XYZ file of C-alpha atoms in Angstrom:
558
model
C -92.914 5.755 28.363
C -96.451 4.013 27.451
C -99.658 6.455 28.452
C -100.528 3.498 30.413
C -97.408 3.796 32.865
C -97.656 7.558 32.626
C -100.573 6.987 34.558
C -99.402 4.487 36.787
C -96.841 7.257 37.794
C -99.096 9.449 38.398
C -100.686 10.031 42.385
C -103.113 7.123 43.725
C -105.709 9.553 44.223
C -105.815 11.066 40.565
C -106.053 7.735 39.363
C -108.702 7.167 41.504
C -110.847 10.318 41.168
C -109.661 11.913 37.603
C -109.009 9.420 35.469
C -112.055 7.549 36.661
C -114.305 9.905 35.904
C -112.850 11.477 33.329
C -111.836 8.717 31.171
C -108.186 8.215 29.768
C -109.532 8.473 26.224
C -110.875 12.521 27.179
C -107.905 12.906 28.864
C -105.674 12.404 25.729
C -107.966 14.563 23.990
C -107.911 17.379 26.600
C -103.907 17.096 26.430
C -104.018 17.481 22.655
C -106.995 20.294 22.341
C -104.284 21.955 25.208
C -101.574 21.526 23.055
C -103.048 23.077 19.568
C -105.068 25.718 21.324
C -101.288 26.510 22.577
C -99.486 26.179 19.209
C -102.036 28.866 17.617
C -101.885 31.117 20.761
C -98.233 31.181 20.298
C -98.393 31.531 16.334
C -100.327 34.524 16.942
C -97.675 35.924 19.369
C -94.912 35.384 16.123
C -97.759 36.982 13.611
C -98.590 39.861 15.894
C -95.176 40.954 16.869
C -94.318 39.976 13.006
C -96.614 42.891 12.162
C -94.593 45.058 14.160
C -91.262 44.688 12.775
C -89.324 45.059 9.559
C -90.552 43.079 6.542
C -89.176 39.632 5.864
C -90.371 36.172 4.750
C -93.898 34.389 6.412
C -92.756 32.033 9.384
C -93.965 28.998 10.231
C -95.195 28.153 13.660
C -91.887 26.576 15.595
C -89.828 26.123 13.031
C -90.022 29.811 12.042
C -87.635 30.594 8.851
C -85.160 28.268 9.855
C -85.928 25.576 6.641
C -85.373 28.624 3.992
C -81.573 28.777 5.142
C -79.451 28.187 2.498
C -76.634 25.368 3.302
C -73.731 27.983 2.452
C -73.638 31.459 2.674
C -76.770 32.874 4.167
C -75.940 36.824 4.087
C -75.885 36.791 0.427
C -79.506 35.108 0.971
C -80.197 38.060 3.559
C -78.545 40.401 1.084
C -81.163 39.205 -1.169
C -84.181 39.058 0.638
C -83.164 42.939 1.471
C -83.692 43.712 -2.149
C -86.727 41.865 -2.609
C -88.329 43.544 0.400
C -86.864 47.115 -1.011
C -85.817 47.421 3.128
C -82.649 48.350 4.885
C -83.649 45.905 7.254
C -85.144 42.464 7.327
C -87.066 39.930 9.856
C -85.902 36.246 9.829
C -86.977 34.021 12.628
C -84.752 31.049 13.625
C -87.300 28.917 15.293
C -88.923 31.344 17.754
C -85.596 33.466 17.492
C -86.310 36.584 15.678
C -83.135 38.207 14.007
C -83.225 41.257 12.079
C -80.380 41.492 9.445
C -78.858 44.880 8.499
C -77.293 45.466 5.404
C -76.163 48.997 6.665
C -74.830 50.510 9.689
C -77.760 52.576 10.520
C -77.954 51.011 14.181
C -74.800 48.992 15.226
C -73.324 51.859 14.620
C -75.228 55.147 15.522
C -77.275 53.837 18.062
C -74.475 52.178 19.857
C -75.659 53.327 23.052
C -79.035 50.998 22.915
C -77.164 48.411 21.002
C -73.903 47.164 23.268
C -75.695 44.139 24.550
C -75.504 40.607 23.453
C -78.131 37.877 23.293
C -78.705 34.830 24.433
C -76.687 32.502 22.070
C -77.428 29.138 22.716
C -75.055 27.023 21.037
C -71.885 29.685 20.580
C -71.960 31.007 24.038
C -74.306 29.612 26.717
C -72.705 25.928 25.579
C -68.840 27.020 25.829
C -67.831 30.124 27.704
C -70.806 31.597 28.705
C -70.728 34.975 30.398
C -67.080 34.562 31.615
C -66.193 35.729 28.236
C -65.923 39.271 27.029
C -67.296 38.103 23.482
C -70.665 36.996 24.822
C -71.319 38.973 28.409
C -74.541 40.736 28.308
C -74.650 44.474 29.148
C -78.494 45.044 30.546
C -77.854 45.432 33.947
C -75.385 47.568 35.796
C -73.424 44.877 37.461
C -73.096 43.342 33.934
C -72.194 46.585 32.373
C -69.207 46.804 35.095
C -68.056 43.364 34.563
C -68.131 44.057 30.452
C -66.103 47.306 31.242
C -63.532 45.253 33.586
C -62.511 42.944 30.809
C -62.616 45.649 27.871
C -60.380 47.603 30.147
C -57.829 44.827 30.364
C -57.954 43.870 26.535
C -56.774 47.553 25.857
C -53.983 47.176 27.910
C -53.373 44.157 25.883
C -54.081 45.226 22.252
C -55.393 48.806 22.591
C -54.537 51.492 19.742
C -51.919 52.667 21.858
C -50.792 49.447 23.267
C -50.223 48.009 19.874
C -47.509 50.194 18.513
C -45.355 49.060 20.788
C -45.883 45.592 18.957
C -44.254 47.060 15.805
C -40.909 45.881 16.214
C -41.292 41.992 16.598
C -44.815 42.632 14.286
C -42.164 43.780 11.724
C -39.342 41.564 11.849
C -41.825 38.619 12.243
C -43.521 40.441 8.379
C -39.979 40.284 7.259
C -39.916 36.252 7.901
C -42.749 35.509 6.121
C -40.977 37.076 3.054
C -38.048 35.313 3.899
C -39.908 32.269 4.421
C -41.824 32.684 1.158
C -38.234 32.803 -0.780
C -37.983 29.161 -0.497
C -41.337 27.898 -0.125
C -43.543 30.128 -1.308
C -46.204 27.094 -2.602
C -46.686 27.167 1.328
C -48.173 30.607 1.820
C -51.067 29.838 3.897
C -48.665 28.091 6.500
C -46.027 30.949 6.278
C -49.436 33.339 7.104
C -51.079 31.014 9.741
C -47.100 31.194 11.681
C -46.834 34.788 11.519
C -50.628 35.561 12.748
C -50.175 33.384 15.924
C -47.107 34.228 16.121
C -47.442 37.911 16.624
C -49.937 37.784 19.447
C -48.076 34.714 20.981
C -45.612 36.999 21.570
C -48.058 39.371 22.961
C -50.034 36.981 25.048
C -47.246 34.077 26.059
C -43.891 36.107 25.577
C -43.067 33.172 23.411
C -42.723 33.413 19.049
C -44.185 30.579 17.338
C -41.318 29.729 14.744
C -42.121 26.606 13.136
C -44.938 26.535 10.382
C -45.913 22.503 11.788
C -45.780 23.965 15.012
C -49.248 22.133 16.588
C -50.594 24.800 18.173
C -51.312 26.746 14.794
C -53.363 23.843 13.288
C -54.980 23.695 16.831
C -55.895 27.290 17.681
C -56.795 27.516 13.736
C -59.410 24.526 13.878
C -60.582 26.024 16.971
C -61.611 29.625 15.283
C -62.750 27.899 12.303
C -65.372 25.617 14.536
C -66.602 28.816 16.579
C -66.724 30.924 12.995
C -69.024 28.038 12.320
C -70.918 27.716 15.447
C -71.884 31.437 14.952
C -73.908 31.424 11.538
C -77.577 30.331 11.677
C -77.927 26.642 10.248
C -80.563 24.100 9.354
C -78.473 21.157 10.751
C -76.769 20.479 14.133
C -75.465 22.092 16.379
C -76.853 25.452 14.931
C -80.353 23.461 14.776
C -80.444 23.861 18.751
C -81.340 27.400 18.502
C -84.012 26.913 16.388
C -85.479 23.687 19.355
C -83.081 24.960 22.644
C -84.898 21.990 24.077
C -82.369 19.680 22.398
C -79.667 21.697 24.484
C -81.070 20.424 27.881
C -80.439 16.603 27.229
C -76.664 15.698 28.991
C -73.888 16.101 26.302
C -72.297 12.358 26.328
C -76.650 11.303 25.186
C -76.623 13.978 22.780
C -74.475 13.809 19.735
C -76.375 16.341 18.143
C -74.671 18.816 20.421
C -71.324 17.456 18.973
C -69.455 17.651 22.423
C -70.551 21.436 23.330
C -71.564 21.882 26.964
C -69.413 19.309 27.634
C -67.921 20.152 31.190
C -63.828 20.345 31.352
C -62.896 19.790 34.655
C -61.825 22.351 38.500
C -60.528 25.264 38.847
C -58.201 26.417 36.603
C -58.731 23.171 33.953
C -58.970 25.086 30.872
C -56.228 25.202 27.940
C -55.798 28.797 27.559
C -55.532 29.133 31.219
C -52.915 26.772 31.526
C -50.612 28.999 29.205
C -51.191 32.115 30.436
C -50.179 30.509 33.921
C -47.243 28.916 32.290
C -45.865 32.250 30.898
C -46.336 33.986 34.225
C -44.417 31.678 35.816
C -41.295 31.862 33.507
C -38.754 34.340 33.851
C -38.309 37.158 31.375
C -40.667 39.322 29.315
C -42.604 40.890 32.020
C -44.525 43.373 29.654
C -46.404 40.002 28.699
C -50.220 40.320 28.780
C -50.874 36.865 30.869
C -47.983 38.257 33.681
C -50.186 41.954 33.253
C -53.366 39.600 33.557
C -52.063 37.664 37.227
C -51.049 40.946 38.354
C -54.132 42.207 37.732
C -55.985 39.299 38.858
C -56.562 40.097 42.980
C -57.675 44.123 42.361
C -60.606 42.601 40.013
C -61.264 39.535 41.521
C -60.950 37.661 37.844
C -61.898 34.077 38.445
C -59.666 31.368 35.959
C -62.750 31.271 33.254
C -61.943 34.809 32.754
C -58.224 35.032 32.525
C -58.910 31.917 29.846
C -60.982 33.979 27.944
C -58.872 36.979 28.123
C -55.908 35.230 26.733
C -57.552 32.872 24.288
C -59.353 35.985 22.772
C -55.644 37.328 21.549
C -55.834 34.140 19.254
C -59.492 34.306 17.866
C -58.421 38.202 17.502
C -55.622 37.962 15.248
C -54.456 34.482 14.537
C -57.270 33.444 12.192
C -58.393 36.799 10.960
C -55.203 38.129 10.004
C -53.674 35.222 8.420
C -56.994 34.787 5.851
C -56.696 38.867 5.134
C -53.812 38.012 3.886
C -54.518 34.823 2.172
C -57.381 37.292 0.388
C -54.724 40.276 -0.545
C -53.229 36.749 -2.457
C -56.436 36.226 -4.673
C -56.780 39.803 -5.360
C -53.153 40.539 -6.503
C -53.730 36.631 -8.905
C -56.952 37.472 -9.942
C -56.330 41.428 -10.483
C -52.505 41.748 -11.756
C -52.991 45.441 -13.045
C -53.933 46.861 -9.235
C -50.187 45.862 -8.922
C -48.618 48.015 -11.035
C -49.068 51.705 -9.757
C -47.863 49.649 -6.342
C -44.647 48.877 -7.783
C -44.412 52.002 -9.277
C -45.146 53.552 -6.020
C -42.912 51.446 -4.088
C -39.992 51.798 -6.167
C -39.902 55.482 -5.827
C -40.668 56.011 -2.865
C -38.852 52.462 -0.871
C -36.507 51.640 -3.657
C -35.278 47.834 -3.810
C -32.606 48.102 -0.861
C -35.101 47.805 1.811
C -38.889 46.395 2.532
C -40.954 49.104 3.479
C -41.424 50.020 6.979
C -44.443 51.748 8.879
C -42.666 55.186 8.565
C -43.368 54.475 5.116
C -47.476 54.450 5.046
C -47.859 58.560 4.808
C -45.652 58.274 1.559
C -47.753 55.466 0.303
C -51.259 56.665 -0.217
C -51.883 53.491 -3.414
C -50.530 51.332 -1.151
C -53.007 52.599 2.070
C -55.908 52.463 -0.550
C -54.515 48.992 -1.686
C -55.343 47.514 1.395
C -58.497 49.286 2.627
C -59.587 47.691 -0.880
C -58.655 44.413 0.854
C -60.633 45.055 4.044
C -63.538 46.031 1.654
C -63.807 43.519 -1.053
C -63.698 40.369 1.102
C -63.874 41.401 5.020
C -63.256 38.152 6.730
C -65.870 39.027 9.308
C -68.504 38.593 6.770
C -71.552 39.134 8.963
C -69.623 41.908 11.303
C -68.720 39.595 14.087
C -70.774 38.316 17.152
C -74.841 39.837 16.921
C -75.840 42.523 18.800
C -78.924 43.000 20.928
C -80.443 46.199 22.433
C -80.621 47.308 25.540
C -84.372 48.641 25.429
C -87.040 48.069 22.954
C -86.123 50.474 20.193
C -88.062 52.055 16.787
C -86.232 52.356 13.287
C -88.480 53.397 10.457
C -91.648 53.085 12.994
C -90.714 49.233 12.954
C -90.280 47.375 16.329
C -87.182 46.094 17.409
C -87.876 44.394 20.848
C -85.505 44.275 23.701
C -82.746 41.236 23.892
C -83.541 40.706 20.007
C -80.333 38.849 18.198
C -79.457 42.126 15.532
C -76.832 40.783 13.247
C -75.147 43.028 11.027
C -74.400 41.740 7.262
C -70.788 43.561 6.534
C -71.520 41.400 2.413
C -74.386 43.479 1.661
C -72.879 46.654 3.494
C -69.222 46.868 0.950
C -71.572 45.596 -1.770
C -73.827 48.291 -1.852
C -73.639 49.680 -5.721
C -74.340 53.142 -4.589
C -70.850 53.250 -2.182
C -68.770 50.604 -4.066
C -69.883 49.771 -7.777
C -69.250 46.911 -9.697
C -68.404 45.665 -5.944
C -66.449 42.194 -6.870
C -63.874 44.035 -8.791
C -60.631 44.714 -6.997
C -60.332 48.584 -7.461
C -57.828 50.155 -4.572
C -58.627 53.647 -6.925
C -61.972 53.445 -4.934
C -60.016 55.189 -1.726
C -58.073 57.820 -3.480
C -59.453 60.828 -2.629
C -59.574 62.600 -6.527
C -59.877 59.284 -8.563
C -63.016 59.043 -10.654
C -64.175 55.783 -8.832
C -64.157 57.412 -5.698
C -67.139 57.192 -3.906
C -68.034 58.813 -0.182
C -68.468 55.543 2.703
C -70.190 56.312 5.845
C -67.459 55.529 7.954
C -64.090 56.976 8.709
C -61.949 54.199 7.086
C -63.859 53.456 3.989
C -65.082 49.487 5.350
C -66.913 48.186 8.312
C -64.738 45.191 8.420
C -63.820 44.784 12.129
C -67.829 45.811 13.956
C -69.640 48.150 15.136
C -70.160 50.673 18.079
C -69.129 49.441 21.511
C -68.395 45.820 20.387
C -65.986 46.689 17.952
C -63.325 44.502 17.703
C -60.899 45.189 20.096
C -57.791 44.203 18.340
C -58.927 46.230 14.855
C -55.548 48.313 15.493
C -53.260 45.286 15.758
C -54.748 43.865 12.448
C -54.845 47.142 10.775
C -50.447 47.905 11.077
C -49.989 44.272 10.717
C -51.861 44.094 7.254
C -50.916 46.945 5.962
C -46.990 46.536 6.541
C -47.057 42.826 5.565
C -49.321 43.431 2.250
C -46.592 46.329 1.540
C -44.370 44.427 1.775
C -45.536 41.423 -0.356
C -46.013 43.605 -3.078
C -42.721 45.183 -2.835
C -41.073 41.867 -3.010
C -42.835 39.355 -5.114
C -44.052 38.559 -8.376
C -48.208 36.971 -7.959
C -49.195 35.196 -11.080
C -50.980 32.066 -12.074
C -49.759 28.919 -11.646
C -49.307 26.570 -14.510
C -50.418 22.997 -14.574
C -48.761 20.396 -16.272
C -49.695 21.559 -19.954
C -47.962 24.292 -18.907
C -51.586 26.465 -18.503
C -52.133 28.910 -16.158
C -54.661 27.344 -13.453
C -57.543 30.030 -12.654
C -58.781 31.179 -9.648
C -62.376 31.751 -8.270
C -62.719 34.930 -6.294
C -65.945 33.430 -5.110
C -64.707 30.602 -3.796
C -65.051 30.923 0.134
C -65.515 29.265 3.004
C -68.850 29.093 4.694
C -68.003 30.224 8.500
C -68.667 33.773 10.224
C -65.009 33.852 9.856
C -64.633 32.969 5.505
C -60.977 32.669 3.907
C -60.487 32.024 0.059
C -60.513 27.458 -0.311
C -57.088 26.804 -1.544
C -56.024 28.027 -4.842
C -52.357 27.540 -6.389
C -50.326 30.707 -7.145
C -46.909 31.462 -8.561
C -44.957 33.822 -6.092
C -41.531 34.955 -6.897
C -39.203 37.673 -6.105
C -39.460 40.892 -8.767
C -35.654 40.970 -8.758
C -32.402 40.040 -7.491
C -31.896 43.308 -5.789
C -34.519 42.760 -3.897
C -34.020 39.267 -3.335
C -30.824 39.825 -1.299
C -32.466 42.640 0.669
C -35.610 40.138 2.016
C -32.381 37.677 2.849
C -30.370 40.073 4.587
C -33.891 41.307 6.275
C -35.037 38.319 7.439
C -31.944 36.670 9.160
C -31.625 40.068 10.723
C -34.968 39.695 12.244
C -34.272 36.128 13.404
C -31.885 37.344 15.255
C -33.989 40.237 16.709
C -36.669 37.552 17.690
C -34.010 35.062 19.187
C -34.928 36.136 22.634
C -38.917 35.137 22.087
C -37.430 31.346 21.203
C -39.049 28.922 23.006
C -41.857 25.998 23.715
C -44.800 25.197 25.442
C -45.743 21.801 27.406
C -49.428 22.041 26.363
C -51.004 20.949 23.162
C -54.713 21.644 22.620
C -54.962 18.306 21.106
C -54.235 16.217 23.876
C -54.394 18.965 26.305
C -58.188 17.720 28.039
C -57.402 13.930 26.867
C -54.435 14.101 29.789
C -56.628 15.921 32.379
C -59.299 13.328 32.370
């Protein structure tokens, strides 16, 4: 709009008696002297409160920190910037977002108290599920605290430490497919991983096994984590960029393709994909231990509205479809790129399981290289690479006399934390010896397990004891069964592998590297063959398809 129809908009009598008087040259003057005198006032709010808090790079007014992001990887930039600043914690404003980084757990951790809250995320939350999700609520207020505690309380019953061992029976036989699987097309690992992941809490969520590697609602569900991994790691281009100008956020999605379809709404009551399956698998007969049929049962004593029973359900794949499967596409690269780790594994596996069977979780307390085997895995590339969603606290709190204010976005930095020298040195090198109690390279963690893959205090990840007996058995039992070595090209060389080599989401998996996988011996062969069609038939009864497709799921409800 011209000045001169800004004025014309403008009330017959200020025309008449300000403008008049005043002159519209002054005025645009006046507007601009108002506008710098408020760009400094507000630089001197960011320098001020700058002064207060932990050390970290000079801000610029509006824009903050936000140009310094690197375009990939930004908590090895953080991880950086810790060392430079000699600091266990750093100050790095995204626009006029402040976030200090952690590369320890000193607060996450043992302040969990102050820090169970969430903060405002503009583009991962506020623009998709909001507050109906147990992910994103905020805890500040009582009535929000009781809401938090209604849906933590029902994702126990779903994947709680004791809830979760009565998984182990399909868990297991769907482990001893992916061995099976891997027997005849082992080049397709990543599929045979991405099936069993989804699979497992299908089961758990749907009542219903996913047993096809092309089935579409792996590649949908997958694409869907990977985009809200993304979506959750500061950026310097869109959508991430609306944090640092939330301003952008207010213009209506279909004029905004900066916003790249978030906020966009999806329709009534109940017009949600994830909803639509769990109210598909309460409907159908059979498997009534189901969470989505424990969810509808559940739904009139806590009044939970659709949004929530989405979010409930859909959380059992962001849980364990993704994660798990790229834990295991890691324990890959670190048996290829470190073939020696293997060998007190087979050594320990052969005495102890023998080659007539796979191992089996009654197995793990005779297995302490193969417990320390994975924990190494956990460690050396956690697939939550920043820790999972930030935290925020409660209250404004002090940590080495620095401020953090209330409602700040704390992120954690799990890179920096398993790559501390002091805990874990010479941290890129696959060493399980690092977790065996009297070994030489054993070093004391603080932490119970030995890795802070799966959060911190009160927003720990919820299904951490799913992915925990699900790794562990199905890493055991890849390296009781197979052969990893390099694949040769067509010279006949062995093709190398970059342990570096990661994606760039909150949520990183190794990019695809080729492998040779085969079994270590006919014995054994016959005994993953015998194993697996025995645990098709166990899983028989989970057989079966859904109407729905992600991908054309909202194209049909328009």
């Amino acid at each position: 709009m011209a000045i001169e129809q800004l004025f014309e908009a403008l009330p017959l009598h200020y025309v008449q008696h300000g403008i008049s008087k005043f002159g519209v040259g002054n005025l645009v003057l006046a507007l601009v002297i108002t506008a710098v005198l408020g760009l400094i006032a507000d630089y001197a709010w960011m320098l001020h409160l700058r002064s207060k808090m932990p050390p970290g790079p000079l801000p610029l007014p509006i824009i903050g920190n936000t140009y310094q992001l690197p375009d990939n990887k930004p908590w090895i930039y953080f991880e950086e910037l810790s060392k430079k600043y000699n600091t266990p914690l750093i100050t790095f404003w995204i626009g006029r977002l402040v976030i200090p980084y952690l590369p320890s757990n000193e607060l996450l951790d043992k302040r969990a108290g102050i820090y169970s809250s969430r903060p405002k995320m503009l583009v991962f939350a506020e623009l998709g599920a909001g507050q109906n999700n147990l992910v994103n609520m905020y805890t500040t207020t009582q009535a929000e605290r009781d809401r938090w505690r209604v849906q933590r309380k029902l994702t126990h019953q779903g994947v709680g430490i004791q809830q979760v061992k009565k998984y182990r029976d399909f868990q297991n036989d769907e482990s001893k497919v992916v061995a099976y699987d891997m027997l005849t097309t082992p080049e397709e690992y990543v599929a045979h991983f991405e099936r069993y992941a989804t699979s497992v809490v299908s089961i758990i969520g749907f009542g219903r096994r996913v047993a096809d590697h092309k089935d579409p609602i792996i590649t949908d569900v997958i694409a869907v984590m990977h985009l809200a991994a993304d979506l959750n790691v500061p950026g310097k281009t869109f959508p991430m960029l609306m944090e640092t100008f939330p301003i952008l956020a207010k213009v209506p999605t279909d004029y905004a393709p900066w916003k790249k379809g978030l906020g966009r709404k999806r329709g009534g009551r109940g017009h949600d994909f994830f909803y639509s399956l769990a109210a598909e698998a309460n409907e159908n007969e059979g498997h009534e231990d189901c969470y989505s049929k424990m969810l509808f049962n559940e739904q009139p004593k806590y009044n939970l509205r659709p949004e929530e029973i989405s979010s409930l359900s859909g959380n059992l794949f962001g849980a364990g479809s993704d994660t798990s499967s790229s834990t295991l596409i890691t324990a890959v690269l670190a048996m290829r790129a470190f073939p020696k780790t293997l060998i007190p594994a087979w050594e320990e596996l052969d005495r102890v399981v023998g080659p007539d069977r796979s191992p089996s979780f009654e197995d793990d307390a005779n297995l302490p290289y193969m417990r320390a085997f994975v924990k190494e895995v956990f460690r050396w590339r956690s697939v939550a690479i920043i820790g999972g969603q930030p935290h925020a606290p409660t209250q404004d709190d002090y940590y080495n006399d620095w401020l953090i204010p209330k409602q700040t976005w704390v992120q954690g930095n799990v890179w920096a934390i398993h790559h501390s020298e002091k805990e874990f040195p010479d941290p890129d090198r696959f060493n399980p010896n690092r977790f065996l109690k009297d070994d030489p390279d054993s070093r004391p963690f603080p932490g119970e397990r030995g890795y802070m893959t799966f959060g911190w205090g009160r927003r720990i990840c919820s299904g951490q004891a799913l992915a925990e007996q699900g790794t562990w058995l199905t890493v055991a039992r890849l390296v009781w069964g197979f052969k990893i070595q390099a694949a040769l090209d067509e010279s006949g060389e062995p093709i190398p592998v970059d342990i570096f080599n990661y994606t760039n989401g909150l949520n990183w998996r190794p990019q695809p590297f080729k492998v040779s996988i085969t079994p270590r011996s006919e014995r054994i062969k016959q005994a993953i063959v015998r194993e697996g069609e025995e645990a098709l038939a166990n899983l028989a009864p989970y057989e079966g398809e859904t109407k729905y497709r992600m991908s054309t799921f909202y194209k049909q409800k328009k």
